[in-house]
Amino acid sequence: QVQLVESGGGLVQAGGSLRLSCAASGRTFSNYPMGWFRQAPGKEREFVAAISWNGRSTYYADSVKGRFTISRDNAKNTVYLQMNSLKPEDTAVYYCASDYSIGGLGSRKAHEYAYWGQGTQVTVFS
């Protein structure tokens, strides 16, 4: 059974930083692209960042480009999201997800992800 467990969320002042982690189990983690999505109250889930199976390709939503960095450690079966210069509009529940496709580059589309974590809350106050 595939499990994705996020951690690292919390309450932070605008301009601050957080690092989210997502620990994976139940499948060969290193074979699959991973993504981060977020959902704010009353809004649809949106793409944040994605990383290819080998970590060589990364993709970001325009709203976080230059502030957030996605990375992975395949030896630890973990993907990270480093979030700097946080803004109140970054407040949301953040979800990690594991792609359907072995060896892929990663996707901005939620429906292309097979497994999802339970989410971790990030709240940014001004």
Coordinates of C-alpha atoms in Angstrom, one line a residue:
Q1 CA 0.0 0.0 0.0
V2 CA 1.4 3.4 -1.0
Q3 CA 1.6 6.0 1.7
L4 CA 2.7 9.6 1.5
V5 CA 3.1 11.5 4.7
E6 CA 3.7 15.2 4.7
S7 CA 5.2 17.2 7.6
G8 CA 6.7 20.6 8.3
G9 CA 3.7 22.8 8.0
G10 CA 2.9 25.5 10.5
L11 CA 2.3 29.1 11.3
V12 CA 4.8 31.6 10.0
Q13 CA 5.1 35.4 9.5
A14 CA 5.1 36.8 6.1
G15 CA 8.7 36.8 4.7
G16 CA 9.6 33.7 6.6
S17 CA 10.4 30.2 5.5
L18 CA 9.2 26.7 5.9
R19 CA 10.4 23.3 4.6
L20 CA 7.8 20.7 3.9
S21 CA 8.8 17.0 3.7
C22 CA 6.9 14.1 2.2
A23 CA 7.9 10.6 3.1
A24 CA 6.9 7.9 0.7
S25 CA 6.5 4.1 1.2
G26 CA 4.9 1.2 -0.6
R27 CA 6.3 1.7 -4.1
T28 CA 9.8 2.3 -5.6
F29 CA 9.9 6.0 -4.9
S30 CA 12.8 6.7 -7.2
N31 CA 10.9 5.5 -10.2
Y32 CA 8.2 8.2 -10.1
P33 CA 7.9 11.9 -10.5
M34 CA 6.5 13.8 -7.5
G35 CA 4.5 16.9 -7.1
W36 CA 3.2 19.4 -4.6
F37 CA -0.2 21.0 -4.8
R38 CA -2.1 23.2 -2.4
Q39 CA -5.7 24.1 -1.6
A40 CA -6.9 27.2 0.1
P41 CA -10.3 27.5 1.7
G42 CA -13.0 28.0 -0.9
K43 CA -10.6 27.4 -3.8
E44 CA -9.7 24.6 -6.1
R45 CA -6.5 22.5 -5.6
E46 CA -3.7 24.1 -7.6
F47 CA -0.3 23.0 -8.8
V48 CA 2.7 24.3 -6.9
A49 CA 5.8 22.3 -8.1
A50 CA 6.9 19.0 -9.6
I51 CA 10.1 17.1 -9.9
S52 CA 11.1 14.3 -12.3
W53 CA 12.0 10.8 -11.1
N54 CA 15.7 11.6 -11.1
G55 CA 15.4 15.1 -9.8
R56 CA 17.0 16.7 -12.9
S57 CA 13.8 18.5 -14.0
T58 CA 11.7 20.7 -11.9
Y59 CA 8.6 22.8 -12.6
Y60 CA 6.9 25.6 -10.7
A61 CA 3.7 27.6 -10.7
D62 CA 4.4 31.2 -11.7
S63 CA 3.1 32.3 -8.3
V64 CA 5.9 30.5 -6.4
K65 CA 8.7 30.6 -9.0
G66 CA 11.9 32.1 -7.4
R67 CA 10.6 31.6 -3.9
F68 CA 9.9 27.8 -3.6
T69 CA 12.3 24.9 -4.4
I70 CA 11.3 21.3 -4.8
S71 CA 13.9 18.6 -4.3
R72 CA 14.1 14.9 -3.6
D73 CA 16.3 12.4 -1.8
N74 CA 15.7 9.0 -3.4
A75 CA 17.8 7.3 -0.8
K76 CA 15.4 8.6 1.9
N77 CA 12.3 8.2 -0.2
T78 CA 11.5 11.8 0.5
V79 CA 10.5 14.9 -1.5
Y80 CA 10.9 18.4 -0.1
L81 CA 9.4 21.8 -0.7
Q82 CA 11.6 24.7 0.6
M83 CA 9.4 27.8 0.8
N84 CA 11.0 31.2 1.2
S85 CA 9.6 34.7 1.3
L86 CA 6.2 33.4 2.2
K87 CA 3.2 35.5 1.6
P88 CA -0.3 35.4 3.2
E89 CA -1.7 34.2 -0.1
D90 CA 0.5 31.0 0.3
T91 CA -1.8 30.0 3.1
A92 CA -3.3 26.6 2.2
V93 CA -3.2 22.9 2.9
Y94 CA -0.2 21.5 1.0
Y95 CA -0.4 18.0 -0.5
C96 CA 2.4 15.9 -2.0
A97 CA 1.5 13.4 -4.8
S98 CA 3.1 10.6 -6.6
D99 CA 2.7 10.3 -10.4
Y100 CA 1.2 7.4 -12.3
S101 CA 4.1 7.2 -14.8
I102 CA 7.4 5.5 -14.2
G103 CA 10.3 7.5 -15.3
G104 CA 8.3 10.6 -16.1
L105 CA 9.3 14.2 -16.0
G106 CA 6.4 15.4 -13.7
S107 CA 3.1 17.1 -14.4
R108 CA 1.2 20.2 -13.5
K109 CA -2.1 18.2 -13.7
A110 CA -3.6 16.8 -10.6
H111 CA -5.3 13.9 -12.5
E112 CA -1.9 12.5 -13.5
Y113 CA -1.0 11.7 -9.9
A114 CA -2.0 8.4 -8.5
Y115 CA -1.4 8.8 -4.8
W116 CA -1.8 11.7 -2.4
G117 CA -0.8 12.5 1.1
Q118 CA -3.2 13.7 3.8
G119 CA -1.9 17.3 3.6
T120 CA -0.2 19.7 5.9
Q121 CA -1.4 23.2 6.8
V122 CA 0.7 26.2 6.1
T123 CA -0.6 29.5 7.5
V124 CA 1.2 32.8 6.7
F125 CA 0.2 35.9 8.7
S126 CA 1.1 39.5 8.0

